[in-house]
XYZ file of C-alpha atoms in Angstrom:
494
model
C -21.823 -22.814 -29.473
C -19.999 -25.042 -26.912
C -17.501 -25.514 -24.686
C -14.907 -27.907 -23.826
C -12.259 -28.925 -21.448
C -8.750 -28.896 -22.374
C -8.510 -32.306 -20.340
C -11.816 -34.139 -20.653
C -14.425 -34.005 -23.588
C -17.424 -31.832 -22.281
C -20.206 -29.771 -23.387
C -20.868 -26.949 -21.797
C -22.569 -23.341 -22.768
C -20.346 -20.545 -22.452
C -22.500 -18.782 -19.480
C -21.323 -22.585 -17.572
C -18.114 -21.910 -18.717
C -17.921 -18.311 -17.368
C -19.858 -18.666 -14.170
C -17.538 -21.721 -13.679
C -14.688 -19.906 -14.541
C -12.361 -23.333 -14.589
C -13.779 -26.975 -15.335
C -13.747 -29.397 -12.380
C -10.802 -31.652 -13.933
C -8.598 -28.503 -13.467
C -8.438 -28.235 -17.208
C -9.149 -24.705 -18.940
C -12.471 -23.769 -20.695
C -11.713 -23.479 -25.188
C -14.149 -23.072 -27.977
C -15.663 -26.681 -29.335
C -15.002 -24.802 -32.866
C -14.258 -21.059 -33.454
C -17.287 -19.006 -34.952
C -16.026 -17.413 -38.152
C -15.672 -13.908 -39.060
C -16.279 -13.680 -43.148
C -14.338 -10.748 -45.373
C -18.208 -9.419 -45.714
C -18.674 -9.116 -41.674
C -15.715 -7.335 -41.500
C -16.200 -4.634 -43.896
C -19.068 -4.338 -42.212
C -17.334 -3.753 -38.592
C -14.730 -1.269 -39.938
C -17.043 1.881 -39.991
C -18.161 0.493 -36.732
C -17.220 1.863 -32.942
C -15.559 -0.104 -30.775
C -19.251 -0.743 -28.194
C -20.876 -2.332 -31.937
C -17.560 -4.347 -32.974
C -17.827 -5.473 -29.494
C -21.165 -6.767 -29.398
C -20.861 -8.325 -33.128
C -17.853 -10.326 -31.893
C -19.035 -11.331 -28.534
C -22.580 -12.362 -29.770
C -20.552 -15.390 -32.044
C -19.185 -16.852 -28.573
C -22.083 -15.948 -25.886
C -24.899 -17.056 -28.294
C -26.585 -18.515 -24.983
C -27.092 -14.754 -24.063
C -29.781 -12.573 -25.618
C -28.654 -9.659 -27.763
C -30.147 -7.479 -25.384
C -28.025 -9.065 -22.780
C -24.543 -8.751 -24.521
C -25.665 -5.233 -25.367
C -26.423 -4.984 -21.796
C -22.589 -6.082 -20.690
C -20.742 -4.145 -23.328
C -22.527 -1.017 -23.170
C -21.916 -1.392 -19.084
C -18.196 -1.951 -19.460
C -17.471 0.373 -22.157
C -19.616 3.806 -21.634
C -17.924 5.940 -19.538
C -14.822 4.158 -18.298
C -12.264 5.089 -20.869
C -10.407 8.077 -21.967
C -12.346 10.063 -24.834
C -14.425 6.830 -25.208
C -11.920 4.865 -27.056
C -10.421 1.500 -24.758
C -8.153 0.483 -27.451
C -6.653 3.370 -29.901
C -3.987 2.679 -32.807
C -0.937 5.218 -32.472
C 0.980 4.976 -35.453
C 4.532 5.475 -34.709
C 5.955 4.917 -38.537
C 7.713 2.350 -40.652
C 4.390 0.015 -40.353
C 4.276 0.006 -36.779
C 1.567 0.860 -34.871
C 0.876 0.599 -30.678
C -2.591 -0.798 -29.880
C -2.778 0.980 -26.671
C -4.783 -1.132 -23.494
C -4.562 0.738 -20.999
C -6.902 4.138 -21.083
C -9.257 2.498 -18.500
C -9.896 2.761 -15.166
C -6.664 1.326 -13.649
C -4.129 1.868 -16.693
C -3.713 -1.521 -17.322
C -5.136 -3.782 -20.402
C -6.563 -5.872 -17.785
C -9.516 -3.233 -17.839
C -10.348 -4.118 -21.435
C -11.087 -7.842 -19.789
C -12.435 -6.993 -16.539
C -14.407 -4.386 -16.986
C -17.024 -6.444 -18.905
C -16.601 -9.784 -16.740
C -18.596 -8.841 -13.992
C -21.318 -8.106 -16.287
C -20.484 -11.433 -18.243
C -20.357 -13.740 -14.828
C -23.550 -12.123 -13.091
C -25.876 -12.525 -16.808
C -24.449 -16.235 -16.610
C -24.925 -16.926 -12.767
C -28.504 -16.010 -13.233
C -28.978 -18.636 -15.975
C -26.697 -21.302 -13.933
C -26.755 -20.495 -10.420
C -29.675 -18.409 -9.919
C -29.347 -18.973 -5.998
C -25.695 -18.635 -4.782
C -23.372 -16.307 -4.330
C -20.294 -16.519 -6.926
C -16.989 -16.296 -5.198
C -14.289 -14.640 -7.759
C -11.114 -15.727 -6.681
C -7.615 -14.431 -8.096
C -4.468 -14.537 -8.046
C -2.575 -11.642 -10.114
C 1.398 -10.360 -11.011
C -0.078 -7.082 -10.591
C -2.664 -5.364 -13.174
C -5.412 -8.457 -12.987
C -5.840 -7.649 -9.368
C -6.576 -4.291 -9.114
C -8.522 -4.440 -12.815
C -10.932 -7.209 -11.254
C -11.523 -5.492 -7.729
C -12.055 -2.463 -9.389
C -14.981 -4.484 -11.667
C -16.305 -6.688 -9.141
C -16.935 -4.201 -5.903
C -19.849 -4.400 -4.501
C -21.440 -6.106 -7.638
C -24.524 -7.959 -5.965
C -24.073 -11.463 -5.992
C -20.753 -11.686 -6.268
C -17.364 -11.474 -3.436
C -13.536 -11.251 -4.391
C -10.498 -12.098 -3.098
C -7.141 -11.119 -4.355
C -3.857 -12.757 -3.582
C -0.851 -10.643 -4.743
C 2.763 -11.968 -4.391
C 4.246 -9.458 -1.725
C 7.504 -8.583 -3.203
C 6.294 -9.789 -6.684
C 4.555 -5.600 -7.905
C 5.385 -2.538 -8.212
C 4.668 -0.130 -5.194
C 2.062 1.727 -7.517
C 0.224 -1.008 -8.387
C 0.551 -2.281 -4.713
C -1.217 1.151 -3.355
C -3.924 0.389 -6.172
C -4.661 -3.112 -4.712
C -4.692 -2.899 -1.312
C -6.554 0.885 -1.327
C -9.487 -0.999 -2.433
C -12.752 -0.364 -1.392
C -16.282 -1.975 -1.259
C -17.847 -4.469 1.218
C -17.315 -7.621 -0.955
C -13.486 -7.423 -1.718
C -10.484 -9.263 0.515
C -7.045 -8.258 -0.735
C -3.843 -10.508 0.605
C -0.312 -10.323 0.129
C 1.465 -13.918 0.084
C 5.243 -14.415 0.910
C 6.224 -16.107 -2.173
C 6.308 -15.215 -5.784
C 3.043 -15.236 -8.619
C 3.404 -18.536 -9.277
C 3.324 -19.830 -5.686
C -0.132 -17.652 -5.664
C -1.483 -18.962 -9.241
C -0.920 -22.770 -7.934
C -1.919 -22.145 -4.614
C -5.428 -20.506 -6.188
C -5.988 -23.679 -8.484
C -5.567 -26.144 -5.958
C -8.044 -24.136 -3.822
C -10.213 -24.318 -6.368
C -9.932 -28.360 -7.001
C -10.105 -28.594 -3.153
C -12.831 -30.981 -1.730
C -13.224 -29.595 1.582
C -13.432 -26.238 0.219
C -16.288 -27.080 -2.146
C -18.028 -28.426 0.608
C -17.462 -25.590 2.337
C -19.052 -23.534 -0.904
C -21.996 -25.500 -0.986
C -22.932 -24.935 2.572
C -22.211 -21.306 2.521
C -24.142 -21.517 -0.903
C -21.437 -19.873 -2.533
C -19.723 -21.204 -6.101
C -15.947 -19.995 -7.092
C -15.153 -18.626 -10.328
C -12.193 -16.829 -11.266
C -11.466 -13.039 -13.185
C -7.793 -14.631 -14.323
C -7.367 -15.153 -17.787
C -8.004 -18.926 -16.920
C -11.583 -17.534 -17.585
C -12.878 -17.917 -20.926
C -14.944 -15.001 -19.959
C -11.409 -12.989 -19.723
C -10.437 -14.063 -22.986
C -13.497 -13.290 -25.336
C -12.858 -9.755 -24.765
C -9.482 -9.671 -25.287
C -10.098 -10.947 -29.304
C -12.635 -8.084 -29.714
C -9.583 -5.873 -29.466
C -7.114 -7.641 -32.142
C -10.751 -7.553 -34.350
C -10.759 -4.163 -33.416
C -6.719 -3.386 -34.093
C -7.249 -4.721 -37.788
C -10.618 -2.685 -38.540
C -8.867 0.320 -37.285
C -5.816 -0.762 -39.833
C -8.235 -1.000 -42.738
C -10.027 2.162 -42.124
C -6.911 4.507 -41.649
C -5.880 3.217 -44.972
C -2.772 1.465 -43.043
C -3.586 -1.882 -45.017
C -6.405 -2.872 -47.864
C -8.917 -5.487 -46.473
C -7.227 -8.925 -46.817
C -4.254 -8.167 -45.952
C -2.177 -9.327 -43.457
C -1.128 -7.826 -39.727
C 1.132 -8.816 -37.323
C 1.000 -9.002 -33.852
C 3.875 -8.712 -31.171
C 2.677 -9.495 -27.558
C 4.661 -8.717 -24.239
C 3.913 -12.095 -22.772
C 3.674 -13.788 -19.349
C 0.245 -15.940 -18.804
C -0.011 -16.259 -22.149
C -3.621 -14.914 -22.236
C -3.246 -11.430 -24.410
C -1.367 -13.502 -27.276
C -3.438 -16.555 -27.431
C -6.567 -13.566 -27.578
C -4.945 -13.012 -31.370
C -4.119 -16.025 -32.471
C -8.268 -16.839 -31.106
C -8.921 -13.641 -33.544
C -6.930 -15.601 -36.551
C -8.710 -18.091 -35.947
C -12.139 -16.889 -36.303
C -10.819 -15.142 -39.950
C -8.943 -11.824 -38.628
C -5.968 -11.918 -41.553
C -2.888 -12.359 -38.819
C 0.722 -13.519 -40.242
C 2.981 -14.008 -37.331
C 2.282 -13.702 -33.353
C 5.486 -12.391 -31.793
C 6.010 -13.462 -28.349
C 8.411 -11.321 -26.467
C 9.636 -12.470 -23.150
C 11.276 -10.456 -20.675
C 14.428 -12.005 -18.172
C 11.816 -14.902 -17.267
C 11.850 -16.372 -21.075
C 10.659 -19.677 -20.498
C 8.263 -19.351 -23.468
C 10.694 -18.346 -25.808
C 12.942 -21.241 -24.792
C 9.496 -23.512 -25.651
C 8.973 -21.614 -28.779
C 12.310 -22.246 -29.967
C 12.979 -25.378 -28.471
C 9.839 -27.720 -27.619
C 10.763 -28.037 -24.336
C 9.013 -26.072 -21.255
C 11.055 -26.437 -18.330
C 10.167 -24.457 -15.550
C 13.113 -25.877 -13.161
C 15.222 -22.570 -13.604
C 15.815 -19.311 -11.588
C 12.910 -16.894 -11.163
C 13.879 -13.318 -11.337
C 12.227 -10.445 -10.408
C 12.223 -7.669 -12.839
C 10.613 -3.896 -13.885
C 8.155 -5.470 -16.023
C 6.771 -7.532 -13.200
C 3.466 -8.909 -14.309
C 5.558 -10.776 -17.009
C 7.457 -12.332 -13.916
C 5.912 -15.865 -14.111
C 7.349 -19.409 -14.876
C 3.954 -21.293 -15.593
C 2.006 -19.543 -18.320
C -1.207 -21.053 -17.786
C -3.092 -20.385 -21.482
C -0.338 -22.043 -22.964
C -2.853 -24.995 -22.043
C -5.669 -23.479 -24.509
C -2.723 -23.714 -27.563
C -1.202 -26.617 -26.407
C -4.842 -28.154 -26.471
C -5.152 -26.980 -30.153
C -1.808 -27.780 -31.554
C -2.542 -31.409 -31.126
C -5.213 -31.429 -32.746
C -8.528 -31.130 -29.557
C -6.446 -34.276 -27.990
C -7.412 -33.694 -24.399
C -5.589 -36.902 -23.316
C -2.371 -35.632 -24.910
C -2.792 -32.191 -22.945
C -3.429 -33.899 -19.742
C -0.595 -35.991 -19.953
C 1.353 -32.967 -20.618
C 0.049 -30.624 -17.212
C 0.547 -33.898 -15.200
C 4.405 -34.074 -16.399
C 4.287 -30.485 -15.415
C 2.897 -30.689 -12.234
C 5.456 -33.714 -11.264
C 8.694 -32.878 -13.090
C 7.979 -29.465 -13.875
C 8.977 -30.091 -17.569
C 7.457 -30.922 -20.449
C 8.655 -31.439 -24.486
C 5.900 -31.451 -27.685
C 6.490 -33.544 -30.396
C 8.400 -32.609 -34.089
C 5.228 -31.553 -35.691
C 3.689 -29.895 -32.497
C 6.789 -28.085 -32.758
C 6.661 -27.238 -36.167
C 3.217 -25.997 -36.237
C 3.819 -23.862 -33.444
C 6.785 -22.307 -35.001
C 4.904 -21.767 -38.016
C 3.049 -19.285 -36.774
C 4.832 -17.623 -33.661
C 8.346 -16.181 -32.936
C 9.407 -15.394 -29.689
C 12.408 -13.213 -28.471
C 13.336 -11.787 -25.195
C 15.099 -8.744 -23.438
C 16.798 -8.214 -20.250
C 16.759 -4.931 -18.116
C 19.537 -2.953 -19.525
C 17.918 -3.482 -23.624
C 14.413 -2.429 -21.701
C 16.014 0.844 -20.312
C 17.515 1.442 -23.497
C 14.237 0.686 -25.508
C 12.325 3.353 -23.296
C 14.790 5.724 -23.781
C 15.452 5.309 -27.695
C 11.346 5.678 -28.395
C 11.246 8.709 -26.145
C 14.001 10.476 -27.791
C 13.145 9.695 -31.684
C 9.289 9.570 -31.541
C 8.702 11.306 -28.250
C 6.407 8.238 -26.953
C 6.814 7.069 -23.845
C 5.887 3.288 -23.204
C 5.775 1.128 -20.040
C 8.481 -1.635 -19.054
C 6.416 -4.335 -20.704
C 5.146 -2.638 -23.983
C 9.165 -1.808 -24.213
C 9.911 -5.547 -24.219
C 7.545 -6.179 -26.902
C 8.938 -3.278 -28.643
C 12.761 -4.572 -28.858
C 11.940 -8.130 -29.422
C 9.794 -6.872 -32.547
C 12.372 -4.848 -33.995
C 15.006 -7.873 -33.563
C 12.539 -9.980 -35.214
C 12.084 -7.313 -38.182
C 15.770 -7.043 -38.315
C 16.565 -11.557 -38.082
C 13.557 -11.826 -41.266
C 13.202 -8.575 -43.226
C 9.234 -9.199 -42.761
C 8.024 -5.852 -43.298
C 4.379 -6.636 -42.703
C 2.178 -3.950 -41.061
C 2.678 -4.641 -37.291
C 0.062 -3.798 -34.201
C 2.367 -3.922 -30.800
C 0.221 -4.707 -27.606
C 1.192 -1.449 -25.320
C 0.043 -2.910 -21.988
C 0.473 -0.609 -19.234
C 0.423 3.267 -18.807
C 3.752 4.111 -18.312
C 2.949 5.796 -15.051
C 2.659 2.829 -13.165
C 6.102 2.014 -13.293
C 7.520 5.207 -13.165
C 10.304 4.490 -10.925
C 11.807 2.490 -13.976
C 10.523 4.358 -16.873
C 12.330 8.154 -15.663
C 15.355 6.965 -15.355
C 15.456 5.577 -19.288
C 14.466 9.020 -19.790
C 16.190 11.602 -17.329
C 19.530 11.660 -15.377
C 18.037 13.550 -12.808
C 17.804 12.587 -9.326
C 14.527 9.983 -8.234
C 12.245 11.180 -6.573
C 11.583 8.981 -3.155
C 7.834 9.940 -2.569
C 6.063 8.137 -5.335
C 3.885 10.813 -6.455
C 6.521 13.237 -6.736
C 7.950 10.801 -8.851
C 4.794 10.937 -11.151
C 4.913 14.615 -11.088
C 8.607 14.205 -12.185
C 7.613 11.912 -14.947
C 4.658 14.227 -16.402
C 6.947 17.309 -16.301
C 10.015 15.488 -17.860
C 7.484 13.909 -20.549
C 5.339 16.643 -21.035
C 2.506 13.886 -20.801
C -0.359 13.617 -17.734
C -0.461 11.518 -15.057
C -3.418 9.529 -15.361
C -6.046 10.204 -12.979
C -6.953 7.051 -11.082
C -3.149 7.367 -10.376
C -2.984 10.731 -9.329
C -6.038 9.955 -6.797
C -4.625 7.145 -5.365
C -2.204 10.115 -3.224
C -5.419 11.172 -0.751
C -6.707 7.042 -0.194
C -6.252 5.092 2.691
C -4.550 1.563 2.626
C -7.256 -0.752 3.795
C -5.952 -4.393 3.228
C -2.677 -5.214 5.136
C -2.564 -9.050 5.926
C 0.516 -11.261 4.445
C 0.170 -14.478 4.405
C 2.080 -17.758 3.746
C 0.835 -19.957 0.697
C 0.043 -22.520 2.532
C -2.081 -20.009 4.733
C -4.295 -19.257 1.589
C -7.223 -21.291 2.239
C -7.844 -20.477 5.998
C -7.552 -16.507 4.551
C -10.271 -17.376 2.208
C -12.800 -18.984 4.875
C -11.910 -16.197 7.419
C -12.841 -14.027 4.959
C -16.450 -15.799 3.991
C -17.182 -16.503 7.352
């Protein structure tokens, strides 16, 4: 099993693409082929808990590892560090449709599925790639990456982090998570700007020739915990394995048969994870990609054209809040069929213009396969609030998008197929939106009165790594401009 750029033909093992995190020519890490999971294998996994699905479907990417070693990383990321045991439940909420829920982990977020495994993933692969340096994890996050990957990575030996987080760009809870950090390897660092100004300003870091030089004296090597990561993504398709086992065994579908898939979407990551799950055999119809106010990539899904010369808002589902999705690279890279040249071409048209358009039949196959729909503030309130009052489930601001844009899709095609929605976030961490779809009463100011508020109104409990954040100290303060970036990260590394 080997890895390739999506803008150069290489060949690379997947513990050099994880410990590298992003290949040199700025291009993303993808599968040379996908390893294939037969009808027989997954009988086999449905009986299965989620630690042994884990390990089956890791073990076809990582077969550079031991099995003692993947054992080793799942069994370290998954014992112990989610509610009841279980990191990705099925709730079935009727009429076929059925929330995959991410975020029972550590900081409520599906980032936790991801990045609580990585820094098991990146320090088994540094020891068969860079046995000697120090691997410096560098990210830049919307909100839920960044607290998910300090939370995995501090004080891991080997290994420092540094966050950059787009000051007015996350919610306040998620803010407190980040920057209450502790552990003697982890930077946190506000930026004035939004995520995207972070996301480019940590990729052209990482291309930078003085700062590699600066790397190599320190003996230190970058790698990142984004999604960019291959070692993000592999984890993320045990899940959607994971979702369809789950189906088959609660007698929700007969093996064979289809699922679909509905995705709130921003970096593009969590939905390409599926379509990598069709890919290796997982039965998967249609990928629905639901955009919030931001809906560049249901403009390209509809249109061909990505044009990220338009208004940036900032909304309540704020880790969707981004304008260049970079895994749209990994499927652009497979929709024309491996053509690294072609996908090049396309980036640099981004980078310079900020535009791109795919051909007729790029078009087409994309279209055969995904739908995309999007919904503004008011039709998320409203979602939240409909959900709560006629199934009693309370959902986040981004599992809400995903939520309406599914049901117009049901309601545009009549598909009736069994559905698994990606519920992304614990609705606690945005409660200052999610109360209000749900209660006229007055907000609370202080935010964990506002929890409080929440669980009572809900009857539902506030998660606990929220409810502890109320006695920790704030630790990280700096803001920075982008441009300031690098001279944060050498200050930092000394």
């Amino acid at each position: 099993m080997f890895f390739t750029s999506t803008r150069q033909n290489l060949n690379v093992t997947a513990a050099q693409a994880i410990a590298q995190g992003i290949s040199k020519d700025g291009g993303l890490f993808v599968p040379s082929e996908f390893p294939q999971i037969s009808r027989e294998m997954l009988e086999k996994l449905v009986p299965m808990s989620y630690k042994e699905r884990a390990c089956a479907v890791l073990s076809t990417y990582l077969n550079d590892f031991t099995p003692e070693e993947v054992e080793y990383c799942v069994n370290g990321a998954y014992t112990g560090t989610f509610d009841n045991e279980q990191p990705a439940p099925l709730v079935d909420l009727g009429n076929g449709c059925h929330m995959l829920e991410l975020w029972h982990g550590p900081t409520c977020a599906f980032k936790d599925l991801a990045l609580q495994i990585l820094p098991f993933l990146l320090t088994v692969s540094a020891k068969k790639t860079a046995p000697d340096k120090t691997i410096v994890i560098l990210v830049a996050t919307s909100g839920d990456t960044g607290k998910a990957a300090l939370a995995g990575f501090a004080d891991v030996p080997g290994t420092k982090i540094i966050v950059f987080f787009p000051q007015n760009g996350v919610s306040p809870m998620q803010k407190l998570q980040m920057t209450t950090q502790t552990g003697n390897n982890v930077a946190v660092c506000a930026i004035e700007g939004n995520f995207d100004d972070a996301q480019t300003g940590v990729k052209k870091i990482f291309g930078d020739a003085a700062m590699q030089a600066f790397l190599k004296e320190g003996k230190m090597e970058f790698s990142s915990a984004n999604s960019i990561n291959f070692g993000r993504l592999a984890p993320q398709i045990v899940y959607y394995v994971s979702a369809y086992c789950d189906l088959v065994r609660n007698g929700k579908i007969k093996m064979g048969e289809p699922m679909n898939v509905a995705v709130p979407t921003g970096n593009f990551g969590n939905i390409l994870a599926a379509l990598y799950a069709k890919r290796m055999g997982v039965p998967i119809n249609k990928f629905v990609c639901a955009s919030n106010k931001n809906n560049i990539l249901t403009d390209f899904i509809k249109t061909g054209v990505y044009d990220r010369n338009r208004p940036f808002y900032t909304t309540t589902s704020p880790s969707m809040d981004i304008l260049i999705s970079s895994n749209l690279e990994r499927l652009l890279y497979h929709l024309y069929n491996e053509d690294a040249e072609q996908v090049a071409g396309l980036m640099k048209a981004l980078s310079g213009e900020g535009k791109y358009s795919v051909s007729a039949e790029v078009l087409e196959k994309l279209q055969k396969e995904f739908s995309a729909g999007y919904c503004d503030e008011e039709a998320t309130q409203a979602t939240i609030s409909k959900l709560f009052k006629e199934k009693h489930y309370l959902c986040d601001t981004h599992t809400a998008v995903a939520v309406k844009v599914y049901d117009e899709y049901v309601k545009e095609t009549g598909d009736k197929t069994p559905c698994v929605i990606a519920s992304t976030a614990s609705p606690y961490k945005f409660a200052a939106d999610v109360l209000p779809a749900i209660d006229n009463a007055e907000i609370p100011a202080d935010g964990f009165a506002l929890l409080d508020k929440l669980a009572a109104v809900s009857d539902t409990a506030v998660p606990v790594p929220l409810a502890e954040l109320k006695t920790k100290e704030v630790l990280h303060k700096t803001c920075v401009e982008k441009e300031d970036m690098a001279k944060f990260i050498r200050e930092f590394l000394g």
